[in-house]
mmCIF file of C-alpha atoms in Angstrom:
data_model
loop_
_atom_site.group_PDB
_atom_site.id
_atom_site.type_symbol
_atom_site.label_atom_id
_atom_site.label_comp_id
_atom_site.label_asym_id
_atom_site.label_seq_id
_atom_site.Cartn_x
_atom_site.Cartn_y
_atom_site.Cartn_z
ATOM 1 C CA UNK A 7 -11.118 51.055 45.019
ATOM 2 C CA UNK A 8 -8.620 50.033 47.666
ATOM 3 C CA UNK A 9 -7.425 46.300 47.020
ATOM 4 C CA UNK A 10 -6.579 44.108 49.754
ATOM 5 C CA UNK A 11 -4.105 41.103 49.329
ATOM 6 C CA UNK A 12 -4.303 38.294 52.039
ATOM 7 C CA UNK A 13 -1.451 35.936 52.414
ATOM 8 C CA UNK A 14 -1.144 32.936 52.382
ATOM 9 C CA UNK A 15 -4.374 31.897 50.862
ATOM 10 C CA UNK A 16 -4.240 28.525 52.567
ATOM 11 C CA UNK A 17 -2.110 27.384 55.803
ATOM 12 C CA UNK A 18 -1.643 24.019 57.123
ATOM 13 C CA UNK A 19 -0.929 23.905 60.738
ATOM 14 C CA UNK A 20 -1.174 21.746 63.902
ATOM 15 C CA UNK A 21 -3.361 22.303 67.042
ATOM 16 C CA UNK A 22 -1.213 24.285 69.504
ATOM 17 C CA UNK A 23 0.768 25.960 66.765
ATOM 18 C CA UNK A 24 1.069 29.898 66.298
ATOM 19 C CA UNK A 25 0.049 31.175 62.871
ATOM 20 C CA UNK A 26 0.153 34.437 61.335
ATOM 21 C CA UNK A 27 -1.964 35.919 58.497
ATOM 22 C CA UNK A 28 -0.931 39.026 56.832
ATOM 23 C CA UNK A 29 -3.078 41.309 54.817
ATOM 24 C CA UNK A 30 -1.613 44.199 52.734
ATOM 25 C CA UNK A 31 -3.601 47.317 51.371
ATOM 26 C CA UNK A 32 -3.244 48.879 48.130
ATOM 27 C CA UNK A 33 -2.855 52.180 49.707
ATOM 28 C CA UNK A 34 -2.844 53.359 53.351
ATOM 29 C CA UNK A 35 -6.073 52.938 55.371
ATOM 30 C CA UNK A 36 -4.656 54.061 58.789
ATOM 31 C CA UNK A 37 -6.430 51.315 61.166
ATOM 32 C CA UNK A 38 -9.685 50.883 59.409
ATOM 33 C CA UNK A 39 -9.205 47.134 59.306
ATOM 34 C CA UNK A 40 -11.179 44.145 60.770
ATOM 35 C CA UNK A 41 -10.843 40.286 60.826
ATOM 36 C CA UNK A 42 -13.386 37.777 60.418
ATOM 37 C CA UNK A 43 -13.521 34.037 61.008
ATOM 38 C CA UNK A 44 -15.858 32.188 58.539
ATOM 39 C CA UNK A 45 -17.003 28.721 59.333
ATOM 40 C CA UNK A 46 -19.047 26.596 56.500
ATOM 41 C CA UNK A 47 -22.853 27.217 56.756
ATOM 42 C CA UNK A 48 -22.550 30.124 59.260
ATOM 43 C CA UNK A 49 -22.151 33.612 59.102
ATOM 44 C CA UNK A 50 -19.145 35.490 59.280
ATOM 45 C CA UNK A 51 -17.784 36.318 62.802
ATOM 46 C CA UNK A 52 -16.092 39.682 63.850
ATOM 47 C CA UNK A 53 -12.975 38.962 65.490
ATOM 48 C CA UNK A 54 -10.891 42.056 65.350
ATOM 49 C CA UNK A 55 -11.913 45.855 64.633
ATOM 50 C CA UNK A 56 -9.858 49.033 64.180
ATOM 51 C CA UNK A 57 -6.834 46.704 63.138
ATOM 52 C CA UNK A 58 -6.000 45.612 66.615
ATOM 53 C CA UNK A 59 -9.174 45.550 69.324
ATOM 54 C CA UNK A 60 -10.433 42.022 70.259
ATOM 55 C CA UNK A 61 -14.153 42.174 69.920
ATOM 56 C CA UNK A 62 -15.866 41.552 73.494
ATOM 57 C CA UNK A 63 -16.169 37.565 73.740
ATOM 58 C CA UNK A 64 -13.786 36.497 71.278
ATOM 59 C CA UNK A 65 -10.773 34.142 72.817
ATOM 60 C CA UNK A 66 -7.705 36.162 73.625
ATOM 61 C CA UNK A 67 -5.369 33.790 71.514
ATOM 62 C CA UNK A 68 -6.654 36.154 68.758
ATOM 63 C CA UNK A 69 -4.718 39.390 68.260
ATOM 64 C CA UNK A 70 -4.358 41.752 65.310
ATOM 65 C CA UNK A 71 -1.750 44.388 64.549
ATOM 66 C CA UNK A 72 -0.823 46.898 62.167
ATOM 67 C CA UNK A 73 -1.667 50.435 60.232
ATOM 68 C CA UNK A 74 -1.213 52.046 57.166
ATOM 69 C CA UNK A 75 -0.911 49.176 54.402
ATOM 70 C CA UNK A 76 0.376 45.962 56.395
ATOM 71 C CA UNK A 77 -1.595 44.167 59.097
ATOM 72 C CA UNK A 78 -1.553 40.708 60.811
ATOM 73 C CA UNK A 79 -3.813 38.411 62.387
ATOM 74 C CA UNK A 80 -2.246 36.050 64.889
ATOM 75 C CA UNK A 81 -3.600 33.013 66.635
ATOM 76 C CA UNK A 82 -1.334 32.052 69.321
ATOM 77 C CA UNK A 83 -2.357 28.576 70.067
ATOM 78 C CA UNK A 84 -4.647 27.162 67.458
ATOM 79 C CA UNK A 85 -7.523 25.115 68.808
ATOM 80 C CA UNK A 86 -9.708 22.756 66.593
ATOM 81 C CA UNK A 87 -12.345 24.788 66.019
ATOM 82 C CA UNK A 88 -9.987 27.461 64.720
ATOM 83 C CA UNK A 89 -9.575 25.649 61.320
ATOM 84 C CA UNK A 90 -11.886 27.412 59.177
ATOM 85 C CA UNK A 91 -11.343 30.650 56.667
ATOM 86 C CA UNK A 92 -10.313 34.069 57.725
ATOM 87 C CA UNK A 93 -10.757 37.390 56.061
ATOM 88 C CA UNK A 94 -9.500 40.841 56.482
ATOM 89 C CA UNK A 95 -11.892 43.699 55.359
ATOM 90 C CA UNK A 96 -11.131 47.366 55.141
ATOM 91 C CA UNK A 97 -14.282 49.329 56.187
ATOM 92 C CA UNK A 98 -15.114 52.483 54.921
ATOM 93 C CA UNK A 99 -17.845 53.626 52.702
ATOM 94 C CA UNK A 100 -16.837 51.067 49.889
ATOM 95 C CA UNK A 101 -15.734 48.084 52.121
ATOM 96 C CA UNK A 102 -13.460 45.609 50.528
ATOM 97 C CA UNK A 103 -12.705 41.941 51.762
ATOM 98 C CA UNK A 104 -9.662 40.236 51.188
ATOM 99 C CA UNK A 105 -9.679 36.828 49.137
ATOM 100 C CA UNK A 106 -9.498 34.969 52.423
ATOM 101 C CA UNK A 107 -6.960 32.314 54.115
ATOM 102 C CA UNK A 108 -8.150 28.776 54.558
ATOM 103 C CA UNK A 109 -6.417 27.243 57.782
ATOM 104 C CA UNK A 110 -6.137 23.414 57.419
ATOM 105 C CA UNK A 111 -5.095 20.708 59.738
ATOM 106 C CA UNK A 112 -1.350 19.243 59.161
ATOM 107 C CA UNK B 20 -27.739 42.983 71.553
ATOM 108 C CA UNK B 21 -28.450 43.126 67.628
ATOM 109 C CA UNK B 22 -30.247 40.153 66.020
ATOM 110 C CA UNK B 23 -30.783 39.952 62.020
ATOM 111 C CA UNK B 24 -32.994 37.638 60.711
ATOM 112 C CA UNK B 25 -33.107 37.109 56.933
ATOM 113 C CA UNK B 26 -36.105 35.986 54.651
ATOM 114 C CA UNK B 27 -35.936 32.289 53.236
ATOM 115 C CA UNK B 28 -34.276 30.530 50.498
ATOM 116 C CA UNK B 29 -35.227 31.653 46.715
ATOM 117 C CA UNK B 30 -35.163 29.748 43.610
ATOM 118 C CA UNK B 31 -35.284 32.382 40.526
ATOM 119 C CA UNK B 32 -34.970 31.939 36.861
ATOM 120 C CA UNK B 33 -32.235 34.144 34.808
ATOM 121 C CA UNK B 34 -33.512 37.494 33.778
ATOM 122 C CA UNK B 35 -35.842 37.705 37.132
ATOM 123 C CA UNK B 36 -35.201 39.782 40.194
ATOM 124 C CA UNK B 37 -35.101 38.445 44.029
ATOM 125 C CA UNK B 38 -35.931 40.820 46.915
ATOM 126 C CA UNK B 39 -34.306 39.406 50.298
ATOM 127 C CA UNK B 40 -35.436 40.917 53.646
ATOM 128 C CA UNK B 41 -33.430 41.470 56.923
ATOM 129 C CA UNK B 42 -35.498 42.393 60.118
ATOM 130 C CA UNK B 43 -33.399 43.903 63.106
ATOM 131 C CA UNK B 44 -34.260 44.090 66.483
ATOM 132 C CA UNK B 45 -32.276 44.893 69.585
ATOM 133 C CA UNK B 46 -30.924 48.267 68.365
ATOM 134 C CA UNK B 47 -31.919 51.655 67.290
ATOM 135 C CA UNK B 48 -32.335 50.406 63.493
ATOM 136 C CA UNK B 49 -31.720 53.912 61.525
ATOM 137 C CA UNK B 50 -28.588 54.793 63.333
ATOM 138 C CA UNK B 51 -26.491 51.899 62.099
ATOM 139 C CA UNK B 52 -25.414 51.085 58.685
ATOM 140 C CA UNK B 53 -27.141 47.979 56.765
ATOM 141 C CA UNK B 54 -24.793 46.350 54.524
ATOM 142 C CA UNK B 55 -25.471 43.201 52.219
ATOM 143 C CA UNK B 56 -22.594 40.608 51.484
ATOM 144 C CA UNK B 57 -22.535 37.493 49.219
ATOM 145 C CA UNK B 58 -20.670 34.556 48.859
ATOM 146 C CA UNK B 59 -21.022 32.478 45.741
ATOM 147 C CA UNK B 60 -20.025 28.870 45.786
ATOM 148 C CA UNK B 61 -16.233 28.226 46.307
ATOM 149 C CA UNK B 62 -15.727 31.863 46.446
ATOM 150 C CA UNK B 63 -14.879 34.553 49.046
ATOM 151 C CA UNK B 64 -17.115 37.464 50.454
ATOM 152 C CA UNK B 65 -18.027 40.247 48.435
ATOM 153 C CA UNK B 66 -19.679 43.576 49.515
ATOM 154 C CA UNK B 67 -22.500 44.484 47.353
ATOM 155 C CA UNK B 68 -23.774 47.713 49.171
ATOM 156 C CA UNK B 69 -24.888 49.384 52.272
ATOM 157 C CA UNK B 70 -27.170 52.126 53.742
ATOM 158 C CA UNK B 71 -27.239 54.530 56.622
ATOM 159 C CA UNK B 72 -30.869 55.263 56.909
ATOM 160 C CA UNK B 73 -30.643 58.201 59.534
ATOM 161 C CA UNK B 74 -28.209 59.832 57.184
ATOM 162 C CA UNK B 75 -29.940 59.007 54.052
ATOM 163 C CA UNK B 76 -26.781 57.834 52.578
ATOM 164 C CA UNK B 77 -26.340 54.595 50.523
ATOM 165 C CA UNK B 78 -23.558 53.382 48.465
ATOM 166 C CA UNK B 79 -23.087 50.203 46.099
ATOM 167 C CA UNK B 80 -20.157 48.046 44.605
ATOM 168 C CA UNK B 81 -19.355 49.132 41.143
ATOM 169 C CA UNK B 82 -19.841 45.797 39.751
ATOM 170 C CA UNK B 83 -23.554 45.889 40.902
ATOM 171 C CA UNK B 84 -24.370 49.537 40.094
ATOM 172 C CA UNK B 85 -27.652 49.442 38.248
ATOM 173 C CA UNK B 86 -28.588 46.063 39.275
ATOM 174 C CA UNK B 87 -29.248 46.243 43.213
ATOM 175 C CA UNK B 88 -31.320 48.175 45.247
ATOM 176 C CA UNK B 89 -31.105 48.530 49.186
ATOM 177 C CA UNK B 90 -33.855 50.051 50.858
ATOM 178 C CA UNK B 91 -35.140 50.156 54.508
ATOM 179 C CA UNK B 92 -38.581 50.301 56.177
ATOM 180 C CA UNK B 93 -38.154 52.144 59.527
ATOM 181 C CA UNK B 94 -41.559 51.111 60.893
ATOM 182 C CA UNK B 95 -40.607 47.592 60.936
ATOM 183 C CA UNK B 96 -36.628 47.821 61.265
ATOM 184 C CA UNK B 97 -36.324 46.021 58.186
ATOM 185 C CA UNK B 98 -33.772 46.225 55.104
ATOM 186 C CA UNK B 99 -34.209 44.842 51.954
ATOM 187 C CA UNK B 100 -31.813 43.886 48.998
ATOM 188 C CA UNK B 101 -33.166 43.636 45.555
ATOM 189 C CA UNK B 102 -30.994 42.198 42.777
ATOM 190 C CA UNK B 103 -32.448 42.351 39.259
ATOM 191 C CA UNK B 104 -31.509 40.906 35.913
ATOM 192 C CA UNK B 105 -30.450 37.593 37.653
ATOM 193 C CA UNK B 106 -27.848 35.403 35.987
ATOM 194 C CA UNK B 107 -26.420 31.876 37.208
ATOM 195 C CA UNK B 108 -23.326 33.641 38.486
ATOM 196 C CA UNK B 109 -25.638 35.486 41.219
ATOM 197 C CA UNK B 110 -26.230 31.910 42.861
ATOM 198 C CA UNK B 111 -24.662 32.727 46.154
ATOM 199 C CA UNK B 112 -25.552 32.975 50.006
ATOM 200 C CA UNK B 113 -26.671 36.694 50.653
ATOM 201 C CA UNK B 114 -25.971 37.964 54.207
ATOM 202 C CA UNK B 115 -26.832 41.228 55.561
ATOM 203 C CA UNK B 116 -24.642 42.862 58.241
ATOM 204 C CA UNK B 117 -24.734 45.677 60.411
ATOM 205 C CA UNK B 118 -22.034 47.954 61.728
ATOM 206 C CA UNK B 119 -20.987 48.612 65.287
ATOM 207 C CA UNK B 120 -20.676 52.194 65.140
ATOM 208 C CA UNK B 121 -23.581 54.706 64.690
ATOM 209 C CA UNK B 122 -24.158 56.993 61.862
ATOM 210 C CA UNK B 123 -20.852 56.016 59.882
ATOM 211 C CA UNK B 124 -19.277 53.267 58.005
ATOM 212 C CA UNK B 125 -17.457 50.656 60.234
ATOM 213 C CA UNK B 126 -16.690 46.901 60.875
ATOM 214 C CA UNK B 127 -19.808 44.452 60.875
ATOM 215 C CA UNK B 128 -20.443 43.157 64.099
ATOM 216 C CA UNK B 129 -23.716 41.517 63.669
ATOM 217 C CA UNK B 130 -24.757 39.328 60.580
ATOM 218 C CA UNK B 131 -28.014 37.692 59.425
ATOM 219 C CA UNK B 132 -28.068 33.825 59.038
ATOM 220 C CA UNK B 133 -27.723 34.162 55.304
ATOM 221 C CA UNK B 134 -30.101 33.623 52.533
ATOM 222 C CA UNK B 135 -29.757 31.255 49.727
ATOM 223 C CA UNK B 136 -30.608 32.250 46.223
ATOM 224 C CA UNK B 137 -30.295 29.675 43.324
ATOM 225 C CA UNK B 138 -30.759 31.060 39.941
ATOM 226 C CA UNK B 139 -31.428 28.075 37.758
ATOM 227 C CA UNK B 140 -33.430 27.734 34.480
#
């Protein structure tokens, strides 16, 4: 099974900062990668699909890039509501999630 | 706009089974994959399995093979996840989620609200 390794596992930043979260796949997965935002007590929310496509309605400060084995999620200017947990996911017939990155206020 | 509504919280004893439902509306149910994902306390998201009703295709994560069954009722646009031989480690929030593309596996663009399952003696 394909493994996804996210880094960092936690990140401290301030409102207005630009942050990048990385996700590395154990083997090439083309662009079959998604990013989710997960707030406590809520269902996860799809942000990015096919590695770099922004889901409709998601703020443009979120962006994704990469292909093959290395991917990134960038938040260009952090807002207070962005300090939650983010997951990457490889989607195929056996989906896998990364272990998550918790974004904390500095 | 697809909506997924799950059944309510469950409390189960070790060794028993639980069956969680997920009713879909707003989309042609059988064309899209339905997946089940769980999150145990303090842990990350974990995919359990999924099914594409129109293709009669289902897959399960290896660690749940033999213990989980995902089924669908097309007449009511409802999916079910049954987990057997419950143990305390199965205490978690269980989510159903559907993909954004028809007749294939893909990113999960709609999620149910989650069902809390507690396993305790």
